[in-house]
Coordinates of C-alpha atoms in Angstrom, one line a residue:
Chain A
X114 CA -13.1 4.9 -93.0
X115 CA -14.5 1.9 -95.4
X116 CA -15.2 3.2 -99.0
X117 CA -18.9 3.2 -98.7
X118 CA -18.7 5.7 -95.9
X119 CA -16.6 7.5 -98.0
X120 CA -18.5 7.5 -100.8
X121 CA -21.7 8.4 -98.4
X122 CA -20.0 11.3 -97.3
X123 CA -18.9 12.0 -100.3
X124 CA -22.4 12.0 -101.7
X125 CA -23.6 14.1 -98.9
X126 CA -21.7 16.6 -99.4
X127 CA -22.7 16.9 -103.3
X128 CA -26.1 16.9 -104.5
X129 CA -28.2 14.9 -102.3
X130 CA -30.2 13.8 -105.4
X131 CA -27.8 12.5 -107.5
X132 CA -26.8 10.1 -104.4
X133 CA -30.4 8.3 -105.3
X134 CA -29.1 6.6 -108.4
X135 CA -25.3 6.0 -107.1
X136 CA -23.6 2.2 -106.1
X137 CA -23.5 3.0 -103.0
X138 CA -26.4 1.8 -101.9
X139 CA -27.3 -0.9 -103.9
X140 CA -25.4 -3.4 -102.0
X141 CA -23.1 -3.9 -99.2
X142 CA -20.5 -6.6 -99.6
X143 CA -23.6 -9.7 -100.6
X144 CA -23.5 -12.0 -103.1
X145 CA -26.5 -10.3 -105.0
X146 CA -28.8 -11.2 -102.0
X147 CA -29.8 -6.9 -102.1
X148 CA -31.9 -7.1 -104.6
X149 CA -35.2 -5.5 -103.0
X150 CA -36.7 -2.1 -104.8
X151 CA -35.9 0.1 -101.9
X152 CA -32.3 -0.4 -101.7
X153 CA -32.4 1.5 -105.3
X154 CA -34.0 4.4 -103.7
X155 CA -32.9 4.5 -100.7
X156 CA -34.2 8.1 -99.8
X157 CA -32.6 11.2 -97.8
X158 CA -30.7 10.3 -94.4
X159 CA -32.8 12.8 -92.9
X160 CA -36.5 11.1 -93.7
X161 CA -35.9 8.7 -90.4
X162 CA -37.7 6.0 -92.2
X163 CA -35.3 5.6 -95.1
X164 CA -32.2 2.8 -95.9
X165 CA -30.1 5.7 -96.1
X166 CA -31.3 6.9 -92.6
X167 CA -31.0 2.7 -91.2
X168 CA -27.6 2.3 -92.8
X169 CA -26.2 5.5 -91.7
X170 CA -27.8 7.0 -88.9
X171 CA -28.7 4.2 -86.7
X172 CA -25.3 1.9 -88.4
X173 CA -25.9 -0.9 -90.2
X174 CA -23.4 -2.9 -88.9
X175 CA -21.4 -4.2 -85.1
X176 CA -17.8 -5.7 -85.1
X177 CA -16.7 -8.1 -82.7
X178 CA -13.2 -8.8 -81.0
X179 CA -10.6 -11.6 -82.5
X180 CA -12.5 -15.0 -82.6
X181 CA -15.4 -13.8 -81.0
X182 CA -18.8 -13.6 -81.6
X183 CA -20.0 -11.9 -78.3
X184 CA -22.0 -8.5 -78.5
X185 CA -20.2 -5.8 -76.8
X186 CA -21.8 -2.7 -75.2
X187 CA -21.5 -0.5 -78.1
X188 CA -22.9 -3.3 -80.6
X189 CA -25.7 -4.1 -78.0
X190 CA -26.5 0.2 -78.9
X191 CA -26.5 0.2 -82.2
X192 CA -28.3 -3.4 -82.4
X193 CA -31.2 -2.1 -80.3
X194 CA -31.4 1.1 -82.3
X195 CA -31.9 -1.0 -85.3
X196 CA -34.2 -3.1 -83.4
X197 CA -36.9 -0.2 -82.4
X198 CA -36.2 0.9 -86.0
X199 CA -37.7 -2.5 -87.3
X200 CA -40.5 -2.4 -85.0
X201 CA -41.7 1.0 -86.6
X202 CA -40.8 0.3 -90.1
X203 CA -42.3 -3.2 -90.1
X204 CA -42.4 -3.6 -94.4
X205 CA -39.2 -4.4 -93.9
X206 CA -37.2 -8.1 -94.0
X207 CA -33.8 -8.6 -93.2
X208 CA -30.7 -10.2 -94.1
X209 CA -27.9 -10.9 -91.3
X210 CA -24.5 -11.7 -92.9
X211 CA -21.9 -12.8 -90.6
X212 CA -18.4 -12.2 -91.7
X213 CA -14.8 -12.5 -90.3
X214 CA -11.5 -11.4 -91.1
X215 CA -8.6 -13.4 -92.9
X216 CA -6.8 -14.7 -90.3
X217 CA -8.5 -18.0 -90.1
X218 CA -9.4 -21.0 -91.8
X219 CA -12.0 -21.1 -94.4
X220 CA -14.6 -23.7 -92.7
X221 CA -13.8 -22.5 -89.1
X222 CA -14.6 -18.9 -90.4
X223 CA -17.8 -19.9 -91.8
X224 CA -19.0 -21.4 -88.4
X225 CA -18.0 -18.2 -87.1
X226 CA -19.4 -15.7 -89.2
X227 CA -22.5 -17.6 -88.6
X228 CA -22.3 -17.7 -85.0
X229 CA -22.2 -13.9 -85.2
X230 CA -25.0 -12.9 -87.3
X231 CA -26.7 -15.4 -85.2
X232 CA -25.9 -13.3 -82.1
X233 CA -27.1 -10.3 -83.5
X234 CA -30.3 -12.0 -85.1
X235 CA -31.1 -13.3 -81.1
X236 CA -31.0 -10.0 -80.1
X237 CA -33.3 -8.4 -82.2
X238 CA -35.8 -11.0 -81.6
X239 CA -34.8 -10.1 -78.1
X240 CA -36.1 -6.8 -78.7
X241 CA -39.4 -7.9 -80.3
X242 CA -38.4 -8.6 -84.1
X243 CA -40.4 -10.9 -85.5
X244 CA -37.8 -14.0 -86.7
X245 CA -39.8 -14.7 -89.4
X246 CA -38.3 -11.4 -90.4
X247 CA -35.3 -12.3 -90.0
X248 CA -32.8 -14.7 -92.3
X249 CA -28.8 -15.1 -91.4
X250 CA -25.5 -15.9 -94.1
X251 CA -22.2 -16.3 -93.5
X252 CA -19.6 -15.1 -96.0
X253 CA -16.8 -16.3 -93.6
X254 CA -13.7 -14.4 -94.9
X255 CA -15.3 -15.0 -98.7
X256 CA -16.3 -10.9 -98.4
X257 CA -13.9 -8.5 -96.6
X258 CA -14.8 -4.9 -96.8
X259 CA -11.7 -3.7 -96.6
X260 CA -8.7 -5.4 -97.9
X261 CA -5.3 -4.5 -96.0
X262 CA -3.7 -7.2 -93.7
X263 CA -3.4 -5.0 -90.7
X264 CA -5.7 -4.9 -87.9
X265 CA -7.4 -1.7 -89.0
X266 CA -8.7 -3.8 -91.9
X267 CA -9.6 -7.2 -89.8
X268 CA -11.6 -4.8 -87.2
X269 CA -13.6 -3.4 -90.1
X270 CA -14.1 -6.9 -91.3
X271 CA -15.3 -8.9 -88.1
X272 CA -18.6 -7.8 -88.2
X273 CA -22.3 -8.6 -89.0
X274 CA -24.3 -6.4 -90.9
X275 CA -27.9 -6.1 -91.3
X276 CA -28.7 -5.6 -95.1
X277 CA -32.5 -5.0 -95.5
X278 CA -33.8 -6.6 -97.8
X279 CA -37.2 -4.5 -97.9
X280 CA -40.7 -5.1 -98.3
X281 CA -43.5 -7.5 -97.3
X282 CA -41.8 -10.3 -99.9
X283 CA -38.6 -10.8 -98.0
Chain B
X247 CA 21.1 -55.0 -108.5
X248 CA 18.4 -53.1 -106.6
X249 CA 21.2 -51.5 -103.7
X250 CA 21.8 -48.9 -105.8
X251 CA 17.9 -47.8 -105.0
X252 CA 17.9 -48.7 -101.5
X253 CA 18.6 -45.4 -99.9
X254 CA 16.0 -44.3 -101.4
X255 CA 13.5 -47.1 -100.4
X256 CA 14.2 -47.0 -96.8
X257 CA 13.9 -43.1 -97.1
X258 CA 10.5 -43.8 -98.0
X259 CA 9.5 -46.3 -95.5
X260 CA 10.5 -44.1 -93.2
X261 CA 7.5 -42.0 -92.0
X262 CA 9.6 -39.3 -89.6
X263 CA 12.6 -39.3 -90.5
X264 CA 13.0 -37.3 -93.7
X265 CA 13.9 -38.5 -96.8
X266 CA 17.6 -40.1 -97.2
X267 CA 21.0 -38.7 -98.7
X268 CA 22.0 -40.8 -101.3
X269 CA 25.4 -39.7 -101.2
X270 CA 27.6 -41.6 -103.7
X271 CA 31.5 -42.2 -102.8
X272 CA 32.2 -45.0 -105.5
X273 CA 29.9 -47.0 -107.7
X274 CA 27.0 -48.6 -105.6
X275 CA 27.8 -47.6 -102.0
X276 CA 24.9 -45.9 -100.6
X277 CA 25.2 -43.7 -97.3
X278 CA 21.9 -43.3 -95.8
X279 CA 21.8 -39.9 -93.1
X280 CA 19.2 -37.6 -92.3
X281 CA 18.3 -34.3 -93.2
X282 CA 19.9 -34.0 -96.7
X283 CA 18.8 -35.7 -99.4
X284 CA 21.1 -36.0 -103.1
X285 CA 18.3 -36.7 -106.0
X286 CA 19.0 -39.3 -107.5
X287 CA 20.4 -38.9 -111.3
X288 CA 19.0 -40.6 -114.7
X289 CA 18.6 -39.8 -117.6
X290 CA 15.4 -40.4 -120.4
X291 CA 16.7 -39.7 -123.8
X292 CA 13.5 -38.9 -125.9
X293 CA 11.4 -41.5 -126.8
X294 CA 12.0 -43.3 -130.4
X295 CA 9.5 -42.6 -132.6
X296 CA 7.7 -44.5 -135.1
X297 CA 5.3 -43.4 -137.4
X298 CA 3.8 -39.9 -138.6
X299 CA 4.2 -37.3 -135.6
X300 CA 5.6 -40.3 -132.9
X301 CA 8.9 -38.3 -132.9
X302 CA 7.0 -34.9 -131.7
X303 CA 4.7 -36.9 -129.2
X304 CA 8.0 -39.2 -128.3
X305 CA 9.8 -36.1 -127.5
X306 CA 6.9 -34.2 -125.6
X307 CA 6.1 -37.2 -123.7
X308 CA 9.8 -38.1 -122.6
X309 CA 9.4 -34.3 -121.7
X310 CA 6.1 -34.9 -118.9
X311 CA 8.4 -37.9 -117.6
X312 CA 11.2 -36.1 -117.1
X313 CA 9.0 -33.6 -114.9
X314 CA 7.2 -35.5 -112.8
X315 CA 9.9 -37.2 -111.8
X316 CA 12.6 -34.0 -111.6
X317 CA 9.6 -32.4 -109.6
X318 CA 9.2 -34.7 -107.0
X319 CA 12.5 -33.4 -105.5
X320 CA 14.2 -37.4 -105.6
X321 CA 15.1 -37.6 -108.7
X322 CA 17.7 -35.0 -110.9
X323 CA 17.8 -35.5 -114.5
X324 CA 20.8 -35.4 -116.4
X325 CA 20.1 -33.3 -119.2
X326 CA 20.2 -34.7 -123.1
X327 CA 23.1 -32.1 -123.9
X328 CA 25.6 -34.3 -121.3
X329 CA 24.5 -37.7 -122.7
X330 CA 27.0 -39.6 -124.6
X331 CA 25.2 -42.4 -126.2
X332 CA 22.0 -41.3 -128.3
X333 CA 19.0 -44.4 -128.4
X334 CA 17.6 -44.8 -131.6
X335 CA 16.5 -48.4 -131.3
X336 CA 14.5 -49.4 -128.4
X337 CA 15.4 -53.2 -128.8
X338 CA 19.3 -51.8 -129.1
X339 CA 21.2 -53.4 -126.0
X340 CA 22.3 -50.0 -123.9
X341 CA 25.7 -49.1 -123.8
X342 CA 25.9 -49.1 -119.9
X343 CA 29.6 -47.7 -120.1
X344 CA 28.3 -44.2 -121.7
X345 CA 25.2 -43.8 -118.8
X346 CA 27.9 -44.5 -116.4
X347 CA 30.1 -42.1 -117.5
X348 CA 27.7 -39.2 -117.2
X349 CA 26.6 -40.1 -114.0
X350 CA 22.7 -41.9 -115.1
X351 CA 22.4 -44.4 -112.2
X352 CA 18.9 -44.6 -113.8
X353 CA 17.8 -45.2 -117.4
X354 CA 14.7 -44.9 -118.9
X355 CA 14.3 -45.7 -123.2
X356 CA 10.9 -45.7 -125.0
X357 CA 9.5 -46.1 -128.2
X358 CA 6.1 -44.2 -129.3
X359 CA 4.2 -45.7 -132.1
X360 CA 1.3 -43.6 -133.7
X361 CA -1.0 -45.1 -135.9
X362 CA -4.1 -43.1 -136.9
X363 CA -5.4 -41.5 -133.5
X364 CA -4.3 -44.7 -131.2
X365 CA -0.9 -44.5 -129.4
X366 CA 1.5 -47.0 -127.8
X367 CA 4.0 -46.8 -125.7
X368 CA 6.6 -49.2 -124.8
X369 CA 9.5 -48.2 -121.9
X370 CA 12.0 -50.0 -120.1
X371 CA 13.7 -49.2 -117.0
X372 CA 17.9 -49.4 -116.2
X373 CA 19.7 -49.6 -112.9
X374 CA 22.6 -48.4 -114.8
X375 CA 25.6 -49.2 -112.8
X376 CA 24.3 -52.8 -111.6
X377 CA 24.0 -53.3 -115.4
X378 CA 20.4 -54.7 -116.1
X379 CA 16.7 -53.6 -116.2
X380 CA 14.7 -52.5 -113.2
X381 CA 11.5 -54.5 -113.6
X382 CA 10.3 -55.4 -117.1
X383 CA 9.7 -54.0 -119.8
X384 CA 5.6 -52.4 -120.0
X385 CA 3.6 -51.3 -122.8
X386 CA 0.5 -48.5 -122.5
X387 CA -2.1 -48.0 -125.6
X388 CA -4.5 -45.2 -125.5
X389 CA -6.0 -42.5 -127.9
X390 CA -3.0 -39.6 -128.9
X391 CA -5.2 -37.4 -127.5
X392 CA -4.5 -38.9 -123.7
X393 CA -0.5 -38.6 -124.4
X394 CA 0.1 -36.8 -121.3
X395 CA -1.9 -39.0 -119.1
X396 CA 0.5 -42.1 -120.8
X397 CA 3.4 -40.0 -120.1
X398 CA 1.8 -39.7 -116.3
X399 CA 1.7 -43.6 -116.0
X400 CA 5.3 -44.7 -117.4
X401 CA 6.8 -42.0 -114.7
X402 CA 4.8 -43.7 -111.7
X403 CA 6.3 -46.8 -113.1
X404 CA 9.4 -45.8 -113.2
X405 CA 8.6 -44.0 -109.4
X406 CA 7.1 -47.0 -108.4
X407 CA 10.1 -49.2 -109.2
X408 CA 12.4 -47.1 -107.6
X409 CA 10.9 -45.9 -104.2
X410 CA 8.7 -49.3 -103.9
X411 CA 5.9 -47.0 -103.5
X412 CA 2.8 -46.2 -105.2
X413 CA 3.3 -42.9 -107.7
X414 CA 0.8 -40.3 -108.2
X415 CA 1.3 -38.3 -111.4
X416 CA -2.1 -39.6 -113.7
X417 CA -3.9 -37.4 -110.9
X418 CA -6.1 -34.7 -111.1
X419 CA -6.6 -31.8 -108.5
X420 CA -10.4 -29.9 -108.7
X421 CA -9.9 -26.5 -107.2
X422 CA -11.2 -23.2 -106.6
X423 CA -10.3 -20.6 -109.6
X424 CA -9.9 -17.2 -108.3
X425 CA -9.8 -13.9 -110.2
X426 CA -10.2 -10.3 -108.9
X427 CA -9.0 -7.9 -106.4
X428 CA -10.0 -9.2 -102.4
X429 CA -12.8 -7.5 -102.0
X430 CA -14.3 -8.6 -105.5
X431 CA -13.2 -12.0 -105.9
X432 CA -14.5 -14.6 -108.6
X433 CA -14.6 -18.1 -107.7
X434 CA -15.4 -21.0 -110.0
X435 CA -14.5 -24.2 -109.8
X436 CA -11.9 -26.2 -112.2
X437 CA -10.3 -29.5 -112.3
X438 CA -6.9 -30.4 -113.8
X439 CA -3.9 -32.6 -114.3
X440 CA -2.2 -32.9 -110.6
X441 CA 1.0 -30.7 -112.8
X442 CA -1.6 -27.6 -113.9
X443 CA -2.5 -29.2 -117.3
X444 CA -5.6 -29.7 -119.0
X445 CA -7.4 -26.9 -116.9
X446 CA -11.7 -27.2 -117.3
X447 CA -14.4 -25.2 -115.6
X448 CA -16.7 -26.7 -113.9
X449 CA -18.9 -23.9 -112.4
X450 CA -19.4 -20.1 -113.4
X451 CA -18.7 -17.4 -111.1
X452 CA -22.0 -16.4 -110.6
X453 CA -21.7 -17.8 -106.8
X454 CA -19.2 -18.3 -104.6
X455 CA -18.2 -21.7 -104.4
X456 CA -15.4 -23.2 -101.9
X457 CA -13.7 -25.9 -101.0
X458 CA -14.4 -29.4 -103.1
X459 CA -13.5 -32.5 -102.3
X460 CA -13.4 -35.8 -104.8
X461 CA -14.9 -39.2 -104.0
X462 CA -13.0 -41.7 -103.2
X463 CA -13.6 -42.9 -107.6
X464 CA -12.4 -39.7 -108.1
X465 CA -16.2 -39.4 -110.5
X466 CA -17.9 -36.8 -108.2
X467 CA -17.0 -33.8 -106.2
X468 CA -18.7 -32.1 -103.6
X469 CA -18.0 -28.9 -102.7
X470 CA -20.1 -25.8 -101.2
X471 CA -22.0 -23.3 -103.1
X472 CA -23.9 -19.8 -102.6
X473 CA -26.4 -20.5 -105.6
X474 CA -29.0 -20.3 -103.0
X475 CA -27.9 -17.4 -101.1
X476 CA -27.1 -19.6 -98.2
X477 CA -23.8 -21.9 -98.3
X478 CA -25.5 -25.7 -99.0
X479 CA -23.7 -28.4 -99.9
X480 CA -23.4 -29.9 -103.6
X481 CA -22.8 -33.0 -105.8
X482 CA -21.3 -32.6 -109.2
X483 CA -20.8 -35.4 -111.5
X484 CA -17.3 -34.5 -112.9
X485 CA -18.0 -36.2 -116.2
X486 CA -21.6 -34.8 -117.0
X487 CA -20.7 -31.9 -115.3
X488 CA -24.2 -32.1 -113.3
X489 CA -25.6 -31.0 -110.4
X490 CA -27.4 -31.1 -107.2
X491 CA -27.9 -30.0 -104.2
X492 CA -28.0 -32.3 -101.2
X493 CA -31.1 -31.8 -98.8
X494 CA -32.2 -28.7 -100.6
X495 CA -35.0 -28.2 -97.7
X496 CA -32.7 -28.0 -95.4
X497 CA -33.1 -24.9 -92.9
X498 CA -29.5 -22.9 -92.8
X499 CA -26.2 -23.4 -93.6
X500 CA -24.1 -26.8 -94.7
X501 CA -20.4 -26.6 -95.7
X502 CA -17.3 -27.9 -95.3
X503 CA -18.7 -32.0 -96.9
X504 CA -16.2 -35.1 -97.4
X505 CA -17.0 -38.5 -98.9
X506 CA -16.7 -41.8 -96.5
X507 CA -13.9 -44.0 -98.0
X508 CA -16.6 -46.0 -99.7
X509 CA -18.3 -42.7 -101.5
X510 CA -21.8 -43.7 -99.7
X511 CA -21.8 -41.4 -97.0
X512 CA -20.3 -37.6 -96.2
X513 CA -19.9 -36.4 -93.3
X514 CA -20.4 -32.1 -93.3
X515 CA -20.8 -29.6 -90.7
X516 CA -24.3 -27.6 -90.6
X517 CA -25.1 -24.6 -89.2
X518 CA -28.5 -24.2 -86.4
X519 CA -28.4 -21.0 -85.0
X520 CA -25.3 -20.0 -83.9
X521 CA -24.0 -23.7 -83.5
X522 CA -22.2 -26.0 -85.7
X523 CA -22.1 -29.4 -85.4
X524 CA -21.2 -32.4 -87.4
X525 CA -23.5 -34.7 -88.8
X526 CA -23.2 -38.1 -91.6
X527 CA -25.9 -38.3 -94.5
X528 CA -26.0 -40.7 -97.0
X529 CA -24.9 -39.6 -100.2
X530 CA -28.4 -40.1 -101.8
X531 CA -29.9 -37.8 -99.2
X532 CA -31.2 -40.4 -97.5
X533 CA -31.1 -41.4 -93.5
X534 CA -29.0 -38.4 -92.1
X535 CA -27.7 -38.9 -88.5
X536 CA -25.9 -35.9 -86.0
X537 CA -22.6 -36.8 -84.9
X538 CA -21.6 -33.9 -82.0
X539 CA -23.7 -31.9 -80.3
X540 CA -21.1 -29.6 -78.4
X541 CA -22.0 -25.9 -78.4
X542 CA -18.9 -25.0 -80.1
X543 CA -17.9 -25.0 -83.3
X544 CA -17.2 -28.2 -85.3
X545 CA -16.2 -28.4 -88.6
X546 CA -13.7 -29.7 -91.2
X547 CA -14.4 -33.5 -90.8
X548 CA -12.1 -36.1 -92.9
X549 CA -12.8 -39.9 -92.7
X550 CA -9.7 -42.4 -92.2
X551 CA -9.1 -44.6 -95.1
X552 CA -10.6 -48.0 -93.0
X553 CA -13.7 -45.6 -93.1
X554 CA -13.8 -45.8 -88.7
X555 CA -13.0 -42.5 -87.2
X556 CA -13.3 -39.0 -88.2
X557 CA -11.1 -36.5 -87.7
X558 CA -12.3 -32.8 -87.0
X559 CA -11.4 -29.7 -85.6
X560 CA -13.6 -27.8 -82.4
X561 CA -13.1 -24.9 -80.3
X562 CA -15.0 -26.5 -77.3
X563 CA -11.8 -26.1 -75.1
X564 CA -11.8 -22.1 -75.9
X565 CA -9.7 -22.3 -79.1
X566 CA -9.4 -24.2 -82.4
X567 CA -7.9 -27.6 -81.8
X568 CA -8.1 -30.9 -83.7
X569 CA -9.9 -34.4 -82.3
X570 CA -11.0 -37.9 -83.0
X571 CA -13.9 -39.6 -82.8
X572 CA -16.1 -43.2 -83.9
X573 CA -17.8 -42.5 -87.0
X574 CA -20.9 -43.2 -85.9
X575 CA -20.3 -40.2 -83.7
X576 CA -19.9 -40.2 -79.7
X577 CA -16.6 -39.2 -77.3
X578 CA -13.9 -37.7 -79.3
X579 CA -10.2 -37.8 -77.8
X580 CA -8.0 -34.3 -78.6
X581 CA -5.0 -35.1 -80.3
X582 CA -3.2 -31.5 -80.9
X583 CA -1.8 -30.0 -78.2
X584 CA 1.0 -27.6 -79.4
X585 CA 1.2 -23.8 -79.3
X586 CA -1.4 -22.1 -81.5
X587 CA -4.8 -23.2 -83.1
X588 CA -5.0 -26.3 -85.7
X589 CA -8.1 -26.4 -88.2
X590 CA -8.9 -27.7 -91.7
X591 CA -7.2 -31.9 -90.4
X592 CA -7.2 -34.4 -93.5
X593 CA -6.2 -38.0 -93.0
X594 CA -3.2 -39.3 -95.0
X595 CA -4.5 -42.2 -97.8
X596 CA -1.7 -44.1 -95.6
X597 CA -4.0 -44.2 -92.5
X598 CA -0.5 -43.0 -90.5
X599 CA -0.5 -39.0 -90.5
X600 CA -3.0 -36.6 -90.4
X601 CA -2.1 -33.2 -92.0
X602 CA -3.6 -29.6 -90.9
X603 CA -3.1 -26.3 -90.9
X604 CA -1.8 -24.7 -87.8
X605 CA -2.2 -20.7 -86.6
X606 CA 0.6 -20.0 -84.4
X607 CA 2.0 -16.0 -83.2
X608 CA 0.1 -14.1 -86.4
X609 CA 2.2 -17.5 -88.9
X610 CA 0.2 -20.2 -90.7
X611 CA 2.0 -23.4 -91.4
X612 CA 0.6 -26.7 -93.1
X613 CA 1.9 -29.5 -90.7
X614 CA 1.7 -33.5 -90.4
X615 CA 1.2 -35.2 -87.0
X616 CA 0.6 -38.8 -86.2
X617 CA -2.5 -40.2 -85.5
X618 CA -2.3 -40.2 -81.5
X619 CA -1.4 -36.6 -82.0
X620 CA 2.9 -37.4 -81.7
X621 CA 5.2 -35.9 -83.8
X622 CA 3.9 -33.0 -84.8
X623 CA 6.2 -31.1 -87.9
X624 CA 5.7 -28.3 -89.5
X625 CA 6.2 -28.3 -93.4
X626 CA 6.2 -24.2 -94.0
X627 CA 5.5 -21.1 -92.5
X628 CA 3.9 -18.2 -94.2
X629 CA 1.6 -15.1 -94.0
X630 CA -1.2 -17.8 -94.7
X631 CA -1.3 -21.3 -95.6
X632 CA -4.2 -23.3 -95.3
X633 CA -6.1 -26.5 -96.5
X634 CA -4.0 -29.4 -97.5
X635 CA -4.8 -32.0 -99.4
X636 CA -3.0 -35.4 -100.0
X637 CA -1.3 -37.0 -103.1
X638 CA -2.8 -40.5 -103.5
X639 CA 0.4 -42.3 -102.1
X640 CA 0.6 -39.9 -98.9
X641 CA 4.1 -38.3 -99.4
X642 CA 2.8 -34.8 -100.8
X643 CA 0.7 -31.7 -99.7
X644 CA -1.0 -29.5 -101.8
X645 CA -2.4 -26.4 -100.2
X646 CA -3.4 -22.9 -100.4
X647 CA -1.0 -19.9 -99.9
X648 CA -2.2 -16.3 -100.0
X649 CA -0.1 -13.5 -99.8
X650 CA -0.6 -10.8 -97.6
X651 CA -2.0 -7.0 -98.4
X652 CA -4.2 -5.4 -100.5
X653 CA -2.8 -7.1 -103.9
X654 CA -2.8 -10.7 -101.7
X655 CA -3.8 -13.5 -103.9
X656 CA -4.1 -16.9 -103.5
X657 CA -2.0 -19.5 -104.9
X658 CA -1.8 -23.4 -104.7
X659 CA 1.6 -25.1 -103.5
X660 CA 3.0 -28.5 -103.4
X661 CA 5.7 -29.7 -100.6
X662 CA 7.3 -33.0 -99.4
X663 CA 5.4 -34.5 -96.5
X664 CA 9.1 -34.3 -95.5
X665 CA 9.2 -30.4 -95.8
X666 CA 11.6 -30.4 -99.1
X667 CA 10.8 -29.5 -102.6
X668 CA 8.1 -27.1 -101.9
X669 CA 6.5 -25.3 -105.5
X670 CA 3.8 -23.4 -106.9
X671 CA 1.4 -25.4 -108.6
X672 CA 0.8 -23.9 -111.9
X673 CA -2.3 -22.6 -112.5
X674 CA -3.8 -20.2 -115.3
X675 CA -5.2 -17.8 -112.5
X676 CA -5.1 -17.2 -108.6
X677 CA -6.4 -20.8 -106.8
X678 CA -7.3 -22.2 -103.6
X679 CA -9.2 -25.1 -102.0
X680 CA -7.2 -27.6 -103.8
X681 CA -8.5 -31.8 -103.4
X682 CA -6.2 -34.5 -104.9
X683 CA -7.7 -37.2 -106.9
X684 CA -7.1 -40.8 -106.4
X685 CA -5.0 -42.4 -108.7
X686 CA -6.7 -42.9 -112.6
X687 CA -7.4 -46.1 -113.7

């Protein structure tokens, strides 16, 4: 379980109101890119139009096999749900972050992360999400969420994360 | 007179054979064998100081010379405690018998004069067993603040006279300084002397920075920065710490830049959609040419020293491998055929070898191979070694080594191309992505 998910569960188990001020929503693992107002007030997971619902009930990320950027059936299901949510909530733009695990050279992992992010992006576009709402960025192996040097961590780091950038400004 | 040094000379000239042994059985007798090296014993008594504070500088300068020479693994210092002679007059005749008695095959003597802020260094190199001077005395002059550079210049001259090769001590390294845990790593561009002295920071840690590369004259640095939110190639003037983005209007990501040998062009990776390809661009941001068009990942390009060819990595075959093509693009020929994956190729400054990162069976290696892919040799093995860069004389490779686990951190290491003399390079914090400058003027 990632730290983020752990915090979410801890929050949901505690007072929901307290969570809206908490750090878990503020950013994923981005580099200061998640600065839109909506993410500071993620709302409640019970609210289907909230970022909280998108991140947790639908799932904001898909995982990849070693050295692959093809979308698994599971990943396609998550992205399909993301696409319909984005169609229902047209005010949001997104940045799709592509990541790799540490088992690779830096430049190659940057390219691999880009390939993963673009696979996710292309899938969302194929489900009707306007390309103008979607940005992609690769972090290669620069921003792991899990830090052990084992497959249990690597599998969580090989990911494409759909980060809501909120508002029509994105 | 030069026989005593001939062994090292031949050893260094041999590309594939590891360094030679200088095994002595009787004076001036040298045996050359593969696989073993006996470092050449030398003495560098403290240089003689003339003027206020000169003795202090002279002593420090001698220590830097010794650190340079012994740090190569090719030389072994006879410590001052073992010296019989004390050199108190740079002009006095050398007492060869005293240096023979402590088995110093080479002797370096010098003087340091300080006048105001001006420093003058004179030195001589002796072949003790031949009983004569090796080359002629030299003099360097400059400001006292630059005393370390003068020490490196003396050491380069000594190294060069004894090995017959160019030196590499008067050089700098640009790298990424790293602090913080793995999931909150802060990265800054930094520059330092090759031995870790005189660290300066060139950027703050507000944006991720990656893989800096020197221009051929050492005055500019290309690197990748997330300053705009996506990775883009930047160029920085080292002297002025002034930076600009190349092609800021460009869609998508650009990274893995490297200068052409004439300093006028850069080759780099550009990502469009899922595809990453190589491009060649004028450094002034003018014309741009696409060099590859395969639907695979093409990245980590590096020019041959004559500027005619580019070595790069591609996964067009299904896994990361090394390829060479003409600098104008076109057909590429694969040169890596061993087991595992190959990346980050870098052409040696001599033109004869390609250094690379190899990933095989869960381990990472720094290795070298000939330009045609033959005679692959792995120099290191660890959990994660990557990103080789060549010393100016093509004898030493510096690279990133990252340790395993939740507390893993990156540090700089260097290794001789024979695979010997693996050693950490001192940095204030963690370090990655080193790039070695050419020799300074």
